[in-house]
């Protein structure tokens, strides 16, 4: 659905993007992450055709954003961080205006508006002036305009910014529902939001692509955690594991019950070798799994190595 190739953008001496490349499949939900000033907004503006890159290409559903901007914009729904809504209009009149701007046929507009407002939970607010809505409902209006024309690609910039916890849960549910028909690129500073709604994350730091993987791959480590029901063989087990090829270290996990060891390695996965060793030596194995880390830990590690944002 999206193919970005060697995308770069400079503002005078500032390089906002530096040769960024990635691909996104149809109906994927991708989290776009990065510290302030990393280049996320610049990337989204290029994908929507709002600005041109200094070099590189962006292809959306087979269409070059630079060469076929109008065609690309027809298939995109975009919710910027501060949704461009008109407070003096009612929800219905605002969406009617957006339907006209989207060139939706007059005969179809009521059906499109009805589907959008039901999707975001605004059906009972159609005749309410936008200025009388809470921030959460205004955000729903912004989402309604973004999905009004049934876009193939939905780009959301901080969609839950300023919402209360219950509203955040509702927006997350909506994003999952919308992903049944649309590819979604979600930019946010809230890492738990990416974990709750996305299958994959693209991390940009100082304009460069630093990570692009499924969340399960990002959060997995090369270390293994192994637990035993019998602590009487602790010394024997630790000494044997130390000798296993690929093991860099073995440490006791303090206060863990039952007795648990962390097997450190820089290999992809040591669990099969550890299981074979446990079976061979008849160890009282209780649990064996790869150690995982949070997305926050991954993000902090990458930003620390690169020195953060601009």
mmCIF file of C-alpha atoms in Angstrom:
data_model
loop_
_atom_site.group_PDB
_atom_site.id
_atom_site.type_symbol
_atom_site.label_atom_id
_atom_site.label_comp_id
_atom_site.label_asym_id
_atom_site.label_seq_id
_atom_site.Cartn_x
_atom_site.Cartn_y
_atom_site.Cartn_z
ATOM 1 C CA UNK A 1 0.000 0.000 0.000
ATOM 2 C CA UNK A 2 2.895 2.350 0.802
ATOM 3 C CA UNK A 3 6.407 2.150 -0.587
ATOM 4 C CA UNK A 4 8.889 4.783 0.535
ATOM 5 C CA UNK A 5 12.279 4.770 -1.220
ATOM 6 C CA UNK A 6 15.319 6.763 -0.050
ATOM 7 C CA UNK A 7 13.116 9.677 1.046
ATOM 8 C CA UNK A 8 14.990 12.819 2.126
ATOM 9 C CA UNK A 9 13.856 16.328 2.996
ATOM 10 C CA UNK A 10 15.965 19.342 3.919
ATOM 11 C CA UNK A 11 14.973 22.783 5.173
ATOM 12 C CA UNK A 12 18.027 24.936 4.423
ATOM 13 C CA UNK A 13 20.724 23.364 6.639
ATOM 14 C CA UNK A 14 18.350 21.102 8.569
ATOM 15 C CA UNK A 15 17.897 17.527 7.327
ATOM 16 C CA UNK A 16 14.416 16.517 8.450
ATOM 17 C CA UNK A 17 14.528 13.124 6.688
ATOM 18 C CA UNK A 18 17.573 11.198 5.557
ATOM 19 C CA UNK A 19 17.099 8.388 3.020
ATOM 20 C CA UNK A 20 14.138 6.754 4.739
ATOM 21 C CA UNK A 21 12.816 3.555 3.119
ATOM 22 C CA UNK A 22 10.059 1.145 4.169
ATOM 23 C CA UNK A 23 6.988 -0.688 2.846
ATOM 24 C CA UNK A 24 3.511 -1.106 4.329
ATOM 25 C CA UNK A 25 1.064 -3.800 3.255
ATOM 26 C CA UNK A 26 -2.698 -3.248 2.802
ATOM 27 C CA UNK A 27 -4.710 -3.130 6.057
ATOM 28 C CA UNK A 28 -1.631 -3.046 8.283
ATOM 29 C CA UNK A 29 -1.751 -0.774 11.339
ATOM 30 C CA UNK A 30 1.687 0.827 11.709
ATOM 31 C CA UNK A 31 2.914 2.920 14.615
ATOM 32 C CA UNK A 32 5.156 5.814 13.538
ATOM 33 C CA UNK A 33 7.395 6.660 16.483
ATOM 34 C CA UNK A 34 10.167 9.100 17.228
ATOM 35 C CA UNK A 35 11.124 11.906 19.621
ATOM 36 C CA UNK A 36 10.108 15.510 18.942
ATOM 37 C CA UNK A 37 11.836 16.807 15.829
ATOM 38 C CA UNK A 38 12.566 13.311 14.522
ATOM 39 C CA UNK A 39 10.889 13.904 11.137
ATOM 40 C CA UNK A 40 7.533 12.153 11.639
ATOM 41 C CA UNK A 41 5.362 15.132 10.656
ATOM 42 C CA UNK A 42 7.562 15.849 7.632
ATOM 43 C CA UNK A 43 7.102 12.249 6.498
ATOM 44 C CA UNK A 44 3.321 12.429 6.874
ATOM 45 C CA UNK A 45 3.151 15.725 4.969
ATOM 46 C CA UNK A 46 5.127 14.171 2.107
ATOM 47 C CA UNK A 47 2.855 11.112 2.001
ATOM 48 C CA UNK A 48 -0.232 13.349 1.827
ATOM 49 C CA UNK A 49 1.277 15.439 -0.974
ATOM 50 C CA UNK A 50 1.351 18.570 1.175
ATOM 51 C CA UNK A 51 5.095 19.068 0.700
ATOM 52 C CA UNK A 52 7.632 17.646 -1.750
ATOM 53 C CA UNK A 53 10.719 15.675 -0.716
ATOM 54 C CA UNK A 54 14.205 16.872 -1.600
ATOM 55 C CA UNK A 55 14.908 13.440 -3.072
ATOM 56 C CA UNK A 56 13.495 9.924 -3.124
ATOM 57 C CA UNK A 57 10.017 8.673 -3.946
ATOM 58 C CA UNK A 58 6.781 7.784 -2.171
ATOM 59 C CA UNK A 59 4.359 5.378 -3.859
ATOM 60 C CA UNK A 60 0.828 4.858 -2.513
ATOM 61 C CA UNK A 61 -1.257 2.045 -3.991
ATOM 62 C CA UNK A 62 0.883 2.163 -7.136
ATOM 63 C CA UNK A 63 0.647 5.943 -7.554
ATOM 64 C CA UNK A 64 3.625 8.283 -7.265
ATOM 65 C CA UNK A 65 2.791 11.020 -4.752
ATOM 66 C CA UNK A 66 4.732 13.618 -6.764
ATOM 67 C CA UNK A 67 3.392 12.677 -10.195
ATOM 68 C CA UNK A 68 -0.207 11.782 -9.244
ATOM 69 C CA UNK A 69 -0.851 13.960 -6.203
ATOM 70 C CA UNK A 70 -4.580 14.458 -6.776
ATOM 71 C CA UNK A 71 -5.170 10.743 -7.262
ATOM 72 C CA UNK A 72 -3.194 9.923 -4.108
ATOM 73 C CA UNK A 73 -5.059 12.512 -2.045
ATOM 74 C CA UNK A 74 -8.381 11.013 -3.121
ATOM 75 C CA UNK A 75 -7.465 7.725 -1.431
ATOM 76 C CA UNK A 76 -6.074 9.244 1.807
ATOM 77 C CA UNK A 77 -7.892 10.203 4.988
ATOM 78 C CA UNK A 78 -5.808 12.516 7.186
ATOM 79 C CA UNK A 79 -6.324 13.584 10.785
ATOM 80 C CA UNK A 80 -3.659 16.124 11.803
ATOM 81 C CA UNK A 81 -2.835 16.679 15.462
ATOM 82 C CA UNK A 82 -5.085 19.742 15.540
ATOM 83 C CA UNK A 83 -8.080 18.800 13.418
ATOM 84 C CA UNK A 84 -9.236 21.647 11.087
ATOM 85 C CA UNK A 85 -12.841 21.880 12.232
ATOM 86 C CA UNK A 86 -15.135 24.928 12.183
ATOM 87 C CA UNK A 87 -16.713 25.461 15.620
ATOM 88 C CA UNK A 88 -19.613 27.556 14.327
ATOM 89 C CA UNK A 89 -20.891 24.703 12.133
ATOM 90 C CA UNK A 90 -22.997 21.773 13.256
ATOM 91 C CA UNK A 91 -21.514 18.298 12.874
ATOM 92 C CA UNK A 92 -23.844 17.609 9.943
ATOM 93 C CA UNK A 93 -23.098 20.846 8.073
ATOM 94 C CA UNK A 94 -19.355 20.390 8.577
ATOM 95 C CA UNK A 95 -19.419 16.845 7.199
ATOM 96 C CA UNK A 96 -21.641 18.008 4.342
ATOM 97 C CA UNK A 97 -19.016 20.606 3.468
ATOM 98 C CA UNK A 98 -16.270 17.954 3.616
ATOM 99 C CA UNK A 99 -18.344 15.652 1.401
ATOM 100 C CA UNK A 100 -18.552 18.417 -1.202
ATOM 101 C CA UNK A 101 -14.800 19.023 -0.972
ATOM 102 C CA UNK A 102 -14.251 15.289 -1.436
ATOM 103 C CA UNK A 103 -16.423 15.343 -4.572
ATOM 104 C CA UNK A 104 -18.827 12.783 -3.152
ATOM 105 C CA UNK A 105 -21.929 12.742 -5.354
ATOM 106 C CA UNK A 106 -24.860 14.626 -3.813
ATOM 107 C CA UNK A 107 -27.063 11.536 -4.052
ATOM 108 C CA UNK A 108 -24.557 9.538 -1.985
ATOM 109 C CA UNK A 109 -23.621 12.122 0.645
ATOM 110 C CA UNK A 110 -26.273 11.247 3.231
ATOM 111 C CA UNK A 111 -25.282 7.579 3.148
ATOM 112 C CA UNK A 112 -21.568 8.396 3.469
ATOM 113 C CA UNK A 113 -22.170 10.821 6.341
ATOM 114 C CA UNK A 114 -24.448 8.340 8.121
ATOM 115 C CA UNK A 115 -21.843 5.585 7.884
ATOM 116 C CA UNK A 116 -19.059 7.861 9.168
ATOM 117 C CA UNK A 117 -20.979 9.241 12.156
ATOM 118 C CA UNK A 118 -22.156 5.784 13.201
ATOM 119 C CA UNK A 119 -18.582 4.498 12.964
ATOM 120 C CA UNK A 120 -17.282 7.172 15.358
ATOM 121 C CA UNK A 121 -20.336 7.393 17.630
ATOM 122 C CA UNK A 122 -21.646 10.800 16.533
ATOM 123 C CA UNK A 123 -25.102 9.811 15.308
ATOM 124 C CA UNK A 124 -26.818 11.631 18.196
ATOM 125 C CA UNK A 125 -24.741 14.807 17.738
ATOM 126 C CA UNK A 126 -25.498 15.635 14.096
ATOM 127 C CA UNK A 127 -27.287 18.931 14.777
ATOM 128 C CA UNK A 128 -25.019 19.974 17.650
ATOM 129 C CA UNK A 129 -22.696 22.945 16.986
ATOM 130 C CA UNK A 130 -19.089 21.759 17.084
ATOM 131 C CA UNK A 131 -18.267 24.504 19.619
ATOM 132 C CA UNK A 132 -20.662 22.830 22.074
ATOM 133 C CA UNK A 133 -18.864 19.466 21.884
ATOM 134 C CA UNK A 134 -16.275 18.183 24.352
ATOM 135 C CA UNK A 135 -12.700 17.696 23.167
ATOM 136 C CA UNK A 136 -13.326 13.968 22.811
ATOM 137 C CA UNK A 137 -16.318 14.519 20.558
ATOM 138 C CA UNK A 138 -14.459 17.119 18.510
ATOM 139 C CA UNK A 139 -11.770 14.516 17.931
ATOM 140 C CA UNK A 140 -14.499 12.168 16.716
ATOM 141 C CA UNK A 141 -15.617 14.837 14.256
ATOM 142 C CA UNK A 142 -12.049 14.991 12.952
ATOM 143 C CA UNK A 143 -12.024 11.219 12.572
ATOM 144 C CA UNK A 144 -15.385 11.297 10.827
ATOM 145 C CA UNK A 145 -14.089 13.698 8.167
ATOM 146 C CA UNK A 146 -10.969 11.561 7.733
ATOM 147 C CA UNK A 147 -12.959 8.384 7.015
ATOM 148 C CA UNK A 148 -15.916 10.047 5.267
ATOM 149 C CA UNK A 149 -14.827 9.075 1.734
ATOM 150 C CA UNK A 150 -13.839 5.512 2.760
ATOM 151 C CA UNK A 151 -10.089 5.994 2.213
ATOM 152 C CA UNK A 152 -7.682 3.171 1.446
ATOM 153 C CA UNK A 153 -5.051 4.853 3.640
ATOM 154 C CA UNK A 154 -5.726 6.594 6.949
ATOM 155 C CA UNK A 155 -2.995 8.798 8.440
ATOM 156 C CA UNK A 156 -3.570 9.756 12.072
ATOM 157 C CA UNK A 157 -1.327 12.235 13.891
ATOM 158 C CA UNK A 158 -1.718 11.971 17.693
ATOM 159 C CA UNK A 159 -5.396 10.873 17.434
ATOM 160 C CA UNK A 160 -5.877 10.610 21.220
ATOM 161 C CA UNK A 161 -4.085 13.830 22.149
ATOM 162 C CA UNK A 162 -5.860 15.465 25.086
ATOM 163 C CA UNK A 163 -8.511 12.780 25.500
ATOM 164 C CA UNK A 164 -9.493 11.255 28.830
ATOM 165 C CA UNK A 165 -8.845 7.522 29.509
ATOM 166 C CA UNK A 166 -12.324 6.354 28.493
ATOM 167 C CA UNK A 167 -12.179 8.365 25.266
ATOM 168 C CA UNK A 168 -8.734 6.911 24.490
ATOM 169 C CA UNK A 169 -10.128 3.390 24.837
ATOM 170 C CA UNK A 170 -12.973 4.259 22.449
ATOM 171 C CA UNK A 171 -10.596 5.699 19.832
ATOM 172 C CA UNK A 172 -8.376 2.608 20.069
ATOM 173 C CA UNK A 173 -11.391 0.385 19.451
ATOM 174 C CA UNK A 174 -12.339 2.549 16.490
ATOM 175 C CA UNK A 175 -8.842 2.303 14.983
ATOM 176 C CA UNK A 176 -9.001 -1.503 15.147
ATOM 177 C CA UNK A 177 -12.420 -1.427 13.493
ATOM 178 C CA UNK A 178 -11.245 0.903 10.721
ATOM 179 C CA UNK A 179 -8.251 -1.352 9.998
ATOM 180 C CA UNK A 180 -10.635 -3.940 8.550
ATOM 181 C CA UNK A 181 -10.929 -1.782 5.436
ATOM 182 C CA UNK A 182 -8.049 0.711 5.561
ATOM 183 C CA UNK A 183 -4.296 0.771 5.981
ATOM 184 C CA UNK A 184 -3.504 2.938 9.018
ATOM 185 C CA UNK A 185 -0.356 4.930 9.776
ATOM 186 C CA UNK A 186 -0.544 6.134 13.378
ATOM 187 C CA UNK A 187 1.866 8.726 14.746
ATOM 188 C CA UNK A 188 1.900 9.091 18.529
ATOM 189 C CA UNK A 189 4.105 9.751 21.542
ATOM 190 C CA UNK A 190 2.108 7.280 23.636
ATOM 191 C CA UNK A 191 3.940 3.968 23.345
ATOM 192 C CA UNK A 192 1.165 2.029 25.069
ATOM 193 C CA UNK A 193 -1.146 3.230 22.297
ATOM 194 C CA UNK A 194 1.068 1.591 19.683
ATOM 195 C CA UNK A 195 1.186 -1.620 21.730
ATOM 196 C CA UNK A 196 -2.615 -1.601 21.989
ATOM 197 C CA UNK A 197 -3.445 -0.895 18.342
ATOM 198 C CA UNK A 198 -0.504 -1.670 16.036
ATOM 199 C CA UNK A 199 1.119 -4.822 14.722
ATOM 200 C CA UNK A 200 4.325 -3.094 13.660
ATOM 201 C CA UNK A 201 6.348 0.011 14.444
ATOM 202 C CA UNK A 202 8.538 2.289 12.355
ATOM 203 C CA UNK A 203 10.923 4.331 14.497
ATOM 204 C CA UNK A 204 12.575 7.477 13.127
ATOM 205 C CA UNK A 205 15.299 9.322 15.031
ATOM 206 C CA UNK A 206 17.076 12.433 13.730
ATOM 207 C CA UNK A 207 15.472 11.884 10.336
ATOM 208 C CA UNK A 208 16.816 8.352 9.931
ATOM 209 C CA UNK A 209 14.968 5.062 10.044
ATOM 210 C CA UNK A 210 16.256 3.262 13.147
ATOM 211 C CA UNK A 211 13.816 0.351 13.420
ATOM 212 C CA UNK A 212 11.096 -1.282 11.331
ATOM 213 C CA UNK A 213 9.672 -4.563 12.624
ATOM 214 C CA UNK A 214 6.712 -6.381 14.101
ATOM 215 C CA UNK A 215 6.246 -5.451 17.762
ATOM 216 C CA UNK A 216 6.811 -9.092 18.759
ATOM 217 C CA UNK A 217 10.196 -9.020 17.004
ATOM 218 C CA UNK A 218 11.202 -5.690 18.552
ATOM 219 C CA UNK A 219 10.278 -6.796 22.052
ATOM 220 C CA UNK A 220 11.991 -10.197 21.858
ATOM 221 C CA UNK A 221 15.574 -10.498 23.120
ATOM 222 C CA UNK A 222 18.267 -13.118 22.641
ATOM 223 C CA UNK A 223 18.155 -13.939 26.364
ATOM 224 C CA UNK A 224 16.224 -16.870 27.781
ATOM 225 C CA UNK A 225 14.494 -17.347 31.124
ATOM 226 C CA UNK A 226 14.379 -20.886 32.497
ATOM 227 C CA UNK A 227 12.760 -22.034 35.755
ATOM 228 C CA UNK A 228 13.182 -25.291 37.711
ATOM 229 C CA UNK A 229 11.040 -26.925 40.368
ATOM 230 C CA UNK A 230 14.040 -28.402 42.223
ATOM 231 C CA UNK A 231 16.684 -26.026 43.612
ATOM 232 C CA UNK A 232 18.936 -28.842 44.824
ATOM 233 C CA UNK A 233 20.742 -29.054 41.467
ATOM 234 C CA UNK A 234 21.291 -25.307 41.082
ATOM 235 C CA UNK A 235 25.106 -25.419 40.931
ATOM 236 C CA UNK A 236 25.158 -28.317 38.479
ATOM 237 C CA UNK A 237 22.622 -26.644 36.167
ATOM 238 C CA UNK A 238 24.422 -23.281 36.162
ATOM 239 C CA UNK A 239 27.813 -24.857 35.455
ATOM 240 C CA UNK A 240 26.419 -26.937 32.587
ATOM 241 C CA UNK A 241 24.615 -23.986 31.013
ATOM 242 C CA UNK A 242 27.790 -21.883 31.193
ATOM 243 C CA UNK A 243 29.465 -24.439 28.904
ATOM 244 C CA UNK A 244 26.695 -24.386 26.288
ATOM 245 C CA UNK A 245 27.863 -22.938 22.950
ATOM 246 C CA UNK A 246 26.519 -19.439 22.395
ATOM 247 C CA UNK A 247 25.894 -18.656 26.074
ATOM 248 C CA UNK A 248 27.561 -15.433 27.228
ATOM 249 C CA UNK A 249 26.441 -15.572 30.837
ATOM 250 C CA UNK A 250 24.145 -17.246 33.352
ATOM 251 C CA UNK A 251 22.677 -15.347 36.287
ATOM 252 C CA UNK A 252 20.231 -16.145 39.038
ATOM 253 C CA UNK A 253 17.047 -14.056 38.940
ATOM 254 C CA UNK A 254 16.840 -12.733 42.487
ATOM 255 C CA UNK A 255 13.600 -13.358 44.431
ATOM 256 C CA UNK A 256 12.121 -15.403 41.583
ATOM 257 C CA UNK A 257 9.968 -18.374 42.562
ATOM 258 C CA UNK A 258 10.568 -21.064 41.449
ATOM 259 C CA UNK A 259 14.349 -20.986 40.969
ATOM 260 C CA UNK A 260 14.949 -19.057 37.714
ATOM 261 C CA UNK A 261 18.023 -18.367 35.600
ATOM 262 C CA UNK A 262 18.591 -15.750 32.907
ATOM 263 C CA UNK A 263 20.671 -17.133 30.054
ATOM 264 C CA UNK A 264 22.443 -14.307 28.238
ATOM 265 C CA UNK A 265 23.291 -14.696 24.563
ATOM 266 C CA UNK A 266 23.629 -12.669 21.390
ATOM 267 C CA UNK A 267 22.179 -15.512 19.300
ATOM 268 C CA UNK A 268 18.643 -15.336 17.904
ATOM 269 C CA UNK A 269 17.091 -17.896 20.262
ATOM 270 C CA UNK A 270 18.760 -20.268 22.720
ATOM 271 C CA UNK A 271 15.563 -21.980 23.908
ATOM 272 C CA UNK A 272 15.815 -25.079 21.653
ATOM 273 C CA UNK A 273 19.388 -25.821 22.817
ATOM 274 C CA UNK A 274 18.484 -25.222 26.465
ATOM 275 C CA UNK A 275 15.462 -27.516 26.195
ATOM 276 C CA UNK A 276 17.553 -30.284 24.604
ATOM 277 C CA UNK A 277 20.131 -29.920 27.379
ATOM 278 C CA UNK A 278 17.454 -30.047 30.090
ATOM 279 C CA UNK A 279 15.960 -33.182 28.548
ATOM 280 C CA UNK A 280 19.358 -34.851 28.232
ATOM 281 C CA UNK A 281 20.221 -34.180 31.882
ATOM 282 C CA UNK A 282 16.722 -34.831 33.217
ATOM 283 C CA UNK A 283 16.477 -31.392 34.804
ATOM 284 C CA UNK A 284 13.201 -30.549 36.633
ATOM 285 C CA UNK A 285 12.174 -27.969 34.024
ATOM 286 C CA UNK A 286 9.211 -25.769 34.951
ATOM 287 C CA UNK A 287 9.257 -22.993 32.328
ATOM 288 C CA UNK A 288 11.439 -21.962 29.396
ATOM 289 C CA UNK A 289 10.875 -18.834 27.311
ATOM 290 C CA UNK A 290 12.622 -16.000 25.541
ATOM 291 C CA UNK A 291 12.943 -12.884 27.641
ATOM 292 C CA UNK A 292 10.993 -9.902 26.288
ATOM 293 C CA UNK A 293 11.262 -6.178 26.828
ATOM 294 C CA UNK A 294 8.714 -3.407 26.512
ATOM 295 C CA UNK A 295 8.404 -1.121 23.503
ATOM 296 C CA UNK A 296 9.383 1.698 25.855
ATOM 297 C CA UNK A 297 12.666 -0.081 26.609
ATOM 298 C CA UNK A 298 13.357 -0.534 22.884
ATOM 299 C CA UNK A 299 12.545 3.116 22.167
ATOM 300 C CA UNK A 300 14.681 4.410 25.056
ATOM 301 C CA UNK A 301 17.591 2.219 23.968
ATOM 302 C CA UNK A 302 17.475 3.566 20.403
ATOM 303 C CA UNK A 303 17.135 7.206 21.464
ATOM 304 C CA UNK A 304 19.943 6.847 24.018
ATOM 305 C CA UNK A 305 22.305 5.424 21.399
ATOM 306 C CA UNK A 306 21.440 8.170 18.913
ATOM 307 C CA UNK A 307 21.258 11.037 21.380
ATOM 308 C CA UNK A 308 17.497 11.656 21.164
ATOM 309 C CA UNK A 309 15.807 14.221 18.912
ATOM 310 C CA UNK A 310 17.217 17.347 17.367
#
